[in-house]
mmCIF file of C-alpha atoms and ligand atoms in Angstrom:
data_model
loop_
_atom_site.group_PDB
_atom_site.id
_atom_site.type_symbol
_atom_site.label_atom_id
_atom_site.label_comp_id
_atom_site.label_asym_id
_atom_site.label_seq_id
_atom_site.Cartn_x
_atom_site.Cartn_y
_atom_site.Cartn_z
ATOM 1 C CA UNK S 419 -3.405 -16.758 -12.962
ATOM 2 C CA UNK S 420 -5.561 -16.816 -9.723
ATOM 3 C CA UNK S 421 -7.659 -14.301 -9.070
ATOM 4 C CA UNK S 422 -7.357 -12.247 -6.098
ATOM 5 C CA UNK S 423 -9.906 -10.592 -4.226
ATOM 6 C CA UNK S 424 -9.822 -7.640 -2.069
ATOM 7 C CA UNK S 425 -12.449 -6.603 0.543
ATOM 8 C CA UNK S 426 -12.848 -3.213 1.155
ATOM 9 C CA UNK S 427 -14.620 -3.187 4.640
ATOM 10 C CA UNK S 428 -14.475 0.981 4.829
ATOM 11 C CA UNK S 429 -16.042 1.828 8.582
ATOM 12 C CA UNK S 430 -17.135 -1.037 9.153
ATOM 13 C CA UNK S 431 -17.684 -3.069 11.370
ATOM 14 C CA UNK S 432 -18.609 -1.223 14.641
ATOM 15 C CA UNK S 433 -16.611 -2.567 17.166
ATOM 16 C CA UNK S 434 -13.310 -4.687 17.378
ATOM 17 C CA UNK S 435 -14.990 -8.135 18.373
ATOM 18 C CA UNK S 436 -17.143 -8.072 15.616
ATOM 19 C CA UNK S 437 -14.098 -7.136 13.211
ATOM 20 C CA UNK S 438 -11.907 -10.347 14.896
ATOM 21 C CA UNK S 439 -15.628 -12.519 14.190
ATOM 22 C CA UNK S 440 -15.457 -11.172 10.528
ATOM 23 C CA UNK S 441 -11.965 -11.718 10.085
ATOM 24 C CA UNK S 442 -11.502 -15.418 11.294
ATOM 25 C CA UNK S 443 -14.487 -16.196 9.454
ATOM 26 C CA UNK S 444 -13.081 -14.483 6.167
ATOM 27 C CA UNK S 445 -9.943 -16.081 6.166
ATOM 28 C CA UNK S 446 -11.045 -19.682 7.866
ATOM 29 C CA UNK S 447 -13.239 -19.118 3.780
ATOM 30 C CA UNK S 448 -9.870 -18.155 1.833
ATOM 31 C CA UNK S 449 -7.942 -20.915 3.212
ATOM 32 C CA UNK S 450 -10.359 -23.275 2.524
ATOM 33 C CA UNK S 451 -10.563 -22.545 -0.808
ATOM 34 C CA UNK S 452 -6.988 -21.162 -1.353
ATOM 35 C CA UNK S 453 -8.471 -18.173 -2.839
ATOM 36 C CA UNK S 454 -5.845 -14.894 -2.848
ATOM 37 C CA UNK S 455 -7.871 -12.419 -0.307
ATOM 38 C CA UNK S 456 -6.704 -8.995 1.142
ATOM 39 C CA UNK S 457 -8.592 -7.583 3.638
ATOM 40 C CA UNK S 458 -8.886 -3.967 4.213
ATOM 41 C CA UNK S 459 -9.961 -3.090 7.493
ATOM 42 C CA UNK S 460 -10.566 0.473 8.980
ATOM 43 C CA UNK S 461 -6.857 1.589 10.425
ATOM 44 C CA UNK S 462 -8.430 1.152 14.116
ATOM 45 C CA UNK S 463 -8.365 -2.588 13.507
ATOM 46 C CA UNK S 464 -5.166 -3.054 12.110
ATOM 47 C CA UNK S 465 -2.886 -3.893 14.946
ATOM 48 C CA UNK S 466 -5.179 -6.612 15.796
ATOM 49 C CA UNK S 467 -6.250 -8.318 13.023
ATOM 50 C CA UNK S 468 -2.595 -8.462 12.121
ATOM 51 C CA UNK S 469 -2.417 -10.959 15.068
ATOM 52 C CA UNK S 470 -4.812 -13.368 13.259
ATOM 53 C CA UNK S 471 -3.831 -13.057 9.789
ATOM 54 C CA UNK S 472 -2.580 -16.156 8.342
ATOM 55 C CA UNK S 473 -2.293 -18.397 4.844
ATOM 56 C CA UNK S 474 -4.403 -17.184 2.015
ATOM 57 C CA UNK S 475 -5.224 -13.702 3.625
ATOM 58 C CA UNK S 476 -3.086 -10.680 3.301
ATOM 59 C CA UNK S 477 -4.036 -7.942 5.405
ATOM 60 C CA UNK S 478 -4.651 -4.855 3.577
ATOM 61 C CA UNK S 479 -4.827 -1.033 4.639
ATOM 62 C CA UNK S 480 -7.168 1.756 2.945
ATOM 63 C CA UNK S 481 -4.449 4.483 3.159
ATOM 64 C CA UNK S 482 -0.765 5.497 3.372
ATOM 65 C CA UNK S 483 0.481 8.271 4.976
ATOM 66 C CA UNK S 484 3.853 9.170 2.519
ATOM 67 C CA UNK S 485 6.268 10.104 5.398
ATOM 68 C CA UNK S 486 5.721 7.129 7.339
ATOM 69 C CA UNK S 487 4.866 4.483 5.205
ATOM 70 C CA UNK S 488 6.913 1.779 6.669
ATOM 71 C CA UNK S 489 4.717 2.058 9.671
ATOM 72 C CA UNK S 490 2.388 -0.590 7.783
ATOM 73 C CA UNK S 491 4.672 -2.596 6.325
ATOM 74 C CA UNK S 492 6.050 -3.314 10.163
ATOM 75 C CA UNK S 493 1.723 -3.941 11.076
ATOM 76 C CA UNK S 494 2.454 -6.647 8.122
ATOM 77 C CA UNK S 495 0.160 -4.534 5.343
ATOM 78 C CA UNK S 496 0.509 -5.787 2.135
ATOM 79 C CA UNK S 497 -1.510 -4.020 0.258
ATOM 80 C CA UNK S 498 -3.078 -0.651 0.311
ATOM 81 C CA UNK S 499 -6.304 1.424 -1.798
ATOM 82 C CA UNK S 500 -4.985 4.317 -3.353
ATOM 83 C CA UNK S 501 -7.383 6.747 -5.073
ATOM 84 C CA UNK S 502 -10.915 5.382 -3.829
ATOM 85 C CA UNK S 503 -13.690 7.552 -4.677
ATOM 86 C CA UNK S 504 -14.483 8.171 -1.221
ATOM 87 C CA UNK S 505 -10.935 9.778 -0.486
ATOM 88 C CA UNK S 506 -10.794 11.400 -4.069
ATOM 89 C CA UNK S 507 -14.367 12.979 -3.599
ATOM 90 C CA UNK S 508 -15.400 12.802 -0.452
ATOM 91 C CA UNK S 509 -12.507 14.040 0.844
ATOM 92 C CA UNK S 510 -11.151 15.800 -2.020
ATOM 93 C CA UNK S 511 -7.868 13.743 -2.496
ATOM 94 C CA UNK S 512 -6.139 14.989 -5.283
ATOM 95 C CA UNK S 513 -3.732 12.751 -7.998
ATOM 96 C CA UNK S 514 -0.995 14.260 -6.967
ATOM 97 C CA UNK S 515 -1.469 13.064 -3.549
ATOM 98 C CA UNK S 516 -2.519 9.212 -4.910
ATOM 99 C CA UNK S 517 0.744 9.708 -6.814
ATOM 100 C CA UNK S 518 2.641 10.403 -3.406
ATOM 101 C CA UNK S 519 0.849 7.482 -1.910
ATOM 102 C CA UNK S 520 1.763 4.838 -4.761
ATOM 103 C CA UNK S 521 5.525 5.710 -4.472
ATOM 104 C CA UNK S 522 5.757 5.672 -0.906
ATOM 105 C CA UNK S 523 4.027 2.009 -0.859
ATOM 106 C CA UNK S 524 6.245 1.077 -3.460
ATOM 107 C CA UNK S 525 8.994 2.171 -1.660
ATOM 108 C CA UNK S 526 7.890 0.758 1.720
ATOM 109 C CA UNK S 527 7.280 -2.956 -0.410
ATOM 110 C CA UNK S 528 3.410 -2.287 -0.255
ATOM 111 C CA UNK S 529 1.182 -3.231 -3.335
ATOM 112 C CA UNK S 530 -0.785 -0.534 -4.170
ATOM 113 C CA UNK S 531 -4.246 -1.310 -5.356
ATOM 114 C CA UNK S 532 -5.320 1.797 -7.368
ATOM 115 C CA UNK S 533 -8.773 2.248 -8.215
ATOM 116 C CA UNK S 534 -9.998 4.462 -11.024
ATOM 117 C CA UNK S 535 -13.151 5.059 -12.628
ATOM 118 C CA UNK S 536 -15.319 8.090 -13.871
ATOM 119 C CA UNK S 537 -17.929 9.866 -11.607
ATOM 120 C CA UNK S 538 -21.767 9.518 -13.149
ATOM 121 C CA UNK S 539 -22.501 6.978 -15.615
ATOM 122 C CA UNK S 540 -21.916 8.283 -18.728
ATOM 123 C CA UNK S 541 -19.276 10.491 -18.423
ATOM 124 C CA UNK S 542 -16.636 10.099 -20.926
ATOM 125 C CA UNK S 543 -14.725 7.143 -19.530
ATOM 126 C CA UNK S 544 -11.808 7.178 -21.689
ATOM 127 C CA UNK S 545 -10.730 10.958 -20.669
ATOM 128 C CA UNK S 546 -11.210 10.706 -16.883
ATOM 129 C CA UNK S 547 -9.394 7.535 -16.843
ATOM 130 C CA UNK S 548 -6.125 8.470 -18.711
ATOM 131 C CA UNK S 549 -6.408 12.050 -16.682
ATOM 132 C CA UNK S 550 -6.365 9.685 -13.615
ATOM 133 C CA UNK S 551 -3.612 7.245 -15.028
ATOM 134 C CA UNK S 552 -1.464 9.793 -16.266
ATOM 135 C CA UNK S 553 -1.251 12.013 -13.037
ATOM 136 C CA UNK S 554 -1.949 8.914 -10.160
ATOM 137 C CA UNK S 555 1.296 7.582 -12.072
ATOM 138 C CA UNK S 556 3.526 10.552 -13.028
ATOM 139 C CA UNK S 557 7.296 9.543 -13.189
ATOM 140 C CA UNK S 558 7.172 5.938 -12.184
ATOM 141 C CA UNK S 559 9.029 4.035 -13.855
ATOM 142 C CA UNK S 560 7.601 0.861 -15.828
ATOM 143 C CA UNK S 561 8.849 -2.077 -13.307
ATOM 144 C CA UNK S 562 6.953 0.133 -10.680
ATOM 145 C CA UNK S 563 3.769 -0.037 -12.450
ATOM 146 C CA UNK S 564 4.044 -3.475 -12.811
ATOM 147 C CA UNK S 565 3.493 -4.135 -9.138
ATOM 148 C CA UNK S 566 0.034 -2.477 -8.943
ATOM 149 C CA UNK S 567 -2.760 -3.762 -8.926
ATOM 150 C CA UNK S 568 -5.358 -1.269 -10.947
ATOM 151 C CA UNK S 569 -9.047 -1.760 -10.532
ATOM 152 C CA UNK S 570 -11.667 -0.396 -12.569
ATOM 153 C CA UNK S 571 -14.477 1.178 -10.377
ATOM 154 C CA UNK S 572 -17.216 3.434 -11.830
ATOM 155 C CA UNK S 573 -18.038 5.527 -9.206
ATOM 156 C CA UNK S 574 -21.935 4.822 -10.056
ATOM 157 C CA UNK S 575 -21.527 1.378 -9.555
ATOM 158 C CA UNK S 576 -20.504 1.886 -5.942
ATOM 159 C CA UNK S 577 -22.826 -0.314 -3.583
ATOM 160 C CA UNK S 578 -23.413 3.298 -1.496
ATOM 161 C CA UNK S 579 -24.053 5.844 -4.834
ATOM 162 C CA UNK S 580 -27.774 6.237 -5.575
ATOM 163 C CA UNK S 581 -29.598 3.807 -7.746
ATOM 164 C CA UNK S 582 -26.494 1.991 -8.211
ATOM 165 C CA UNK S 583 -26.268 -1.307 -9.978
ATOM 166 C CA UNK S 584 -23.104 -3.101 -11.115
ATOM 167 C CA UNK S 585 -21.257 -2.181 -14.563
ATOM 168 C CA UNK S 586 -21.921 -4.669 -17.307
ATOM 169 C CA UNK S 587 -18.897 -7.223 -17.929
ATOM 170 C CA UNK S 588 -18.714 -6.094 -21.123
ATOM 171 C CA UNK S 589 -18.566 -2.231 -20.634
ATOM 172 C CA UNK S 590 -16.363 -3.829 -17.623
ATOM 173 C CA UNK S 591 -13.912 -5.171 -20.006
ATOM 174 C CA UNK S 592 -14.767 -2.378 -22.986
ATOM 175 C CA UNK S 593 -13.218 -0.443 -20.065
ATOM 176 C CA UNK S 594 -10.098 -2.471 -18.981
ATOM 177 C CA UNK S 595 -9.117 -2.348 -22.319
ATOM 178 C CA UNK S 596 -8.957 1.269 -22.730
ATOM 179 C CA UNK S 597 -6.487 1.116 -19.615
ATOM 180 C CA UNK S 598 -4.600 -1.438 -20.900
ATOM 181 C CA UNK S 599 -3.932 0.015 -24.330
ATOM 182 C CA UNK S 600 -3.239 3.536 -23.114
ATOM 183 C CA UNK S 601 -0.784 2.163 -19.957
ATOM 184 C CA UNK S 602 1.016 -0.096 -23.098
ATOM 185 C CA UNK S 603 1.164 3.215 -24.628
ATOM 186 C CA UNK S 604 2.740 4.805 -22.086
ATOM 187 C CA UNK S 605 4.632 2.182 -19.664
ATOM 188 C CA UNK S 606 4.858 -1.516 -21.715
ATOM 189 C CA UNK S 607 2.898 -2.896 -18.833
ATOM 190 C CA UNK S 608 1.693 -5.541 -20.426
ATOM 191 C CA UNK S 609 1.746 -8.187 -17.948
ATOM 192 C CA UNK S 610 -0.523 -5.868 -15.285
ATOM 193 C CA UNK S 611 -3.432 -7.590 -13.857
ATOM 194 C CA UNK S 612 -6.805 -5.463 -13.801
ATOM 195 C CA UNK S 613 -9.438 -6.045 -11.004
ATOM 196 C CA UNK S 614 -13.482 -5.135 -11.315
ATOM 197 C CA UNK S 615 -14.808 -2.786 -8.507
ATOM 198 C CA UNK S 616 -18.779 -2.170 -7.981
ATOM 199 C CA UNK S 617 -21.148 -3.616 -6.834
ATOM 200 C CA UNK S 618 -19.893 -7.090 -6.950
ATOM 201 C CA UNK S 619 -22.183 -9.440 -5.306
ATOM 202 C CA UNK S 620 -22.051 -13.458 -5.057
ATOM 203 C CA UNK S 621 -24.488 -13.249 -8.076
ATOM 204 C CA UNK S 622 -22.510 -11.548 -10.259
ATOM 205 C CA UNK S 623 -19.088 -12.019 -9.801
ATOM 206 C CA UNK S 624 -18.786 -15.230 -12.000
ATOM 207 C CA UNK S 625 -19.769 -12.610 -14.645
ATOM 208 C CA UNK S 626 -16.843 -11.127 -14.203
ATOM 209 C CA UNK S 627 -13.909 -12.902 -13.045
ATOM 210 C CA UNK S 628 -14.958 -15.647 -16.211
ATOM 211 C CA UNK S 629 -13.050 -13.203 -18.130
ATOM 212 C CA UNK S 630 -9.379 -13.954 -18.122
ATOM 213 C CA UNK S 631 -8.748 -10.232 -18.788
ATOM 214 C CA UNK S 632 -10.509 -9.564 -14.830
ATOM 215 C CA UNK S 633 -7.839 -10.831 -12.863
ATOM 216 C CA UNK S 634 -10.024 -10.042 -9.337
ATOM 217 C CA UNK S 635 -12.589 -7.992 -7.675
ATOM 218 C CA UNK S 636 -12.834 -5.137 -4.886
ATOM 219 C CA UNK S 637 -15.517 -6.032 -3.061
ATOM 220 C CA UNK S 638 -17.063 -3.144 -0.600
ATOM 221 C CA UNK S 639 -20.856 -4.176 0.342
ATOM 222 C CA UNK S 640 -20.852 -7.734 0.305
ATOM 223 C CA UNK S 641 -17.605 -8.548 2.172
ATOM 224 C CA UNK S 642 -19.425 -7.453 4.987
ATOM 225 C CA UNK S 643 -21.376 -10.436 4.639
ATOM 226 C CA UNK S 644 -20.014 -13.332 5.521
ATOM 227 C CA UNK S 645 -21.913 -15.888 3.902
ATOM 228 C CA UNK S 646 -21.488 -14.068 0.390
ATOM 229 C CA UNK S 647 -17.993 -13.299 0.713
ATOM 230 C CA UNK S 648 -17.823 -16.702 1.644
ATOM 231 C CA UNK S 649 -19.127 -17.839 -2.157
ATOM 232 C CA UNK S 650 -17.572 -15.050 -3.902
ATOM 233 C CA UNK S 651 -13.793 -16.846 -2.352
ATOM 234 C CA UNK S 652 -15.657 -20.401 -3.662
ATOM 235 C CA UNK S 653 -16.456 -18.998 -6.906
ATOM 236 C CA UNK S 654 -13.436 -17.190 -7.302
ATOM 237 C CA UNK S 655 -11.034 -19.913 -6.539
ATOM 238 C CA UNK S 656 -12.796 -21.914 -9.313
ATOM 239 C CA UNK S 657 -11.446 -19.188 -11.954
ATOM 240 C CA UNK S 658 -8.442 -18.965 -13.416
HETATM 241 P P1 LIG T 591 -19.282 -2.037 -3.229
HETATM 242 O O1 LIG T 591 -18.044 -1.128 -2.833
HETATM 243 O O2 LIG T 591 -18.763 -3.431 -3.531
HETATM 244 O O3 LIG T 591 -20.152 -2.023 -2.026
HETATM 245 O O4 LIG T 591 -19.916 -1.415 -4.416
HETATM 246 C C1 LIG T 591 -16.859 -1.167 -3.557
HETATM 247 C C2 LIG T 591 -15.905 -0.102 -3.098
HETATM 248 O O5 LIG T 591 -16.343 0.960 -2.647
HETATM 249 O O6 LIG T 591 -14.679 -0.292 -3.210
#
């Protein structure tokens, strides 16, 4: 299957031109080398870059409002974040509200791209993630939770945390199996496609989309840069 990336550009950049630059650039790089790309601009930006998207780039949002959700669909979102750590601790977004926002994607035709992942390094990974998983997804039904896209994200591996570095692949995938068993458990989802959030970089990201259970990245810090988003769409579009 072909990976998929999604860039995460949270406030950034500062002004509209610069987005546009970003943008063309981004997407001239996905359909060059046909890589699956979402971009996630901040909301201000939407209307516009929906103009320019085209091809191999989707144009993603970082938030749903439930009562209105086919507001983005009509700006031609296809995907949207749910459950970021900036919304759930920053802002003190609770599952119950990521629940709302996955079923009023869903139900607008939006993918939902839900990111979970425990808070400091070391925390026990297995209980925060099925607390997560079990609330973010209360009473969906299994062909919903097929649509989603669920990415791993320590919250210590976040570009922006303190003394961050990326997770290991193999505590990566240690990980993604622990979702994958306990959503089989619960919803038969076998066929659901886990992304890698973290510090992803054009160094490492080989390291983990090489793994045919990493079916993409979220990509915060570096798709900022065009250059190294640029080789992360190369290297990703040689992956399969
Ligand atoms: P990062 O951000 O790639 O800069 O670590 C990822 C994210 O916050 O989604």
């Amino acid at each position: 299957m072909k990976k998929i990336i999604i860039a995460n550009w949270k406030a950034n950049p500062a002004t509209l031109k610069e987005a546009k630059d970003l943008f063309l650039r981004e997407a001239e790089a996905a359909e060059k080398f046909h890589t699956q790309t979402v971009i996630c601009p901040p909301f201000v930006y939407l209307e516009e870059l929906a103009k320019l998207a085209r091809g191999a780039v989707k144009l993603g949002a970082q938030d749903i409002f439930w009562e209105n959700p086919t507001m983005l669909k009509n700006f031609g979102v296809s995907h949207v974040l749910a459950g970021h750590s900036d919304r759930r601790y920053l802002l003190g977004e609770t599952d119950e509200i990521i629940n709302k926002k996955i079923k009023a994607a869903l139900e607008a035709g939006i993918t939902p791209v839900l990111l979970v992942g425990e808070r400091n390094r070391g925390d026990d990974r297995r209980e925060v993630l099925e607390e997560q998983l079990t609330k973010d997804l209360a009473n969906l039904l299994t062909s919903q939770v097929r649509k989603l896209l669920i990415c791993y994200e320590p919250v210590w591996a976040i570009s922006t945390a303190p003394g961050a570095e990326a997770d290991t692949p193999e505590s990566a995938l240690e990980t993604i199996s622990i979702i994958r068993n306990f959503l089989n458990s619960k919803f038969q989802t076998l066929d659901s496609s886990f992304l890698y959030g973290g510090s992803v970089t054009e160094k490492n990201v080989a390291d983990f989309l090489s793994n045919s259970e990493i079916g993409g990245a979220v990509v915060g810090g570096a798709s900022l840069r065009k250059e190294e988003f640029t080789k992360i769409l190369e290297v990703a579009s040689s992956l399969t």
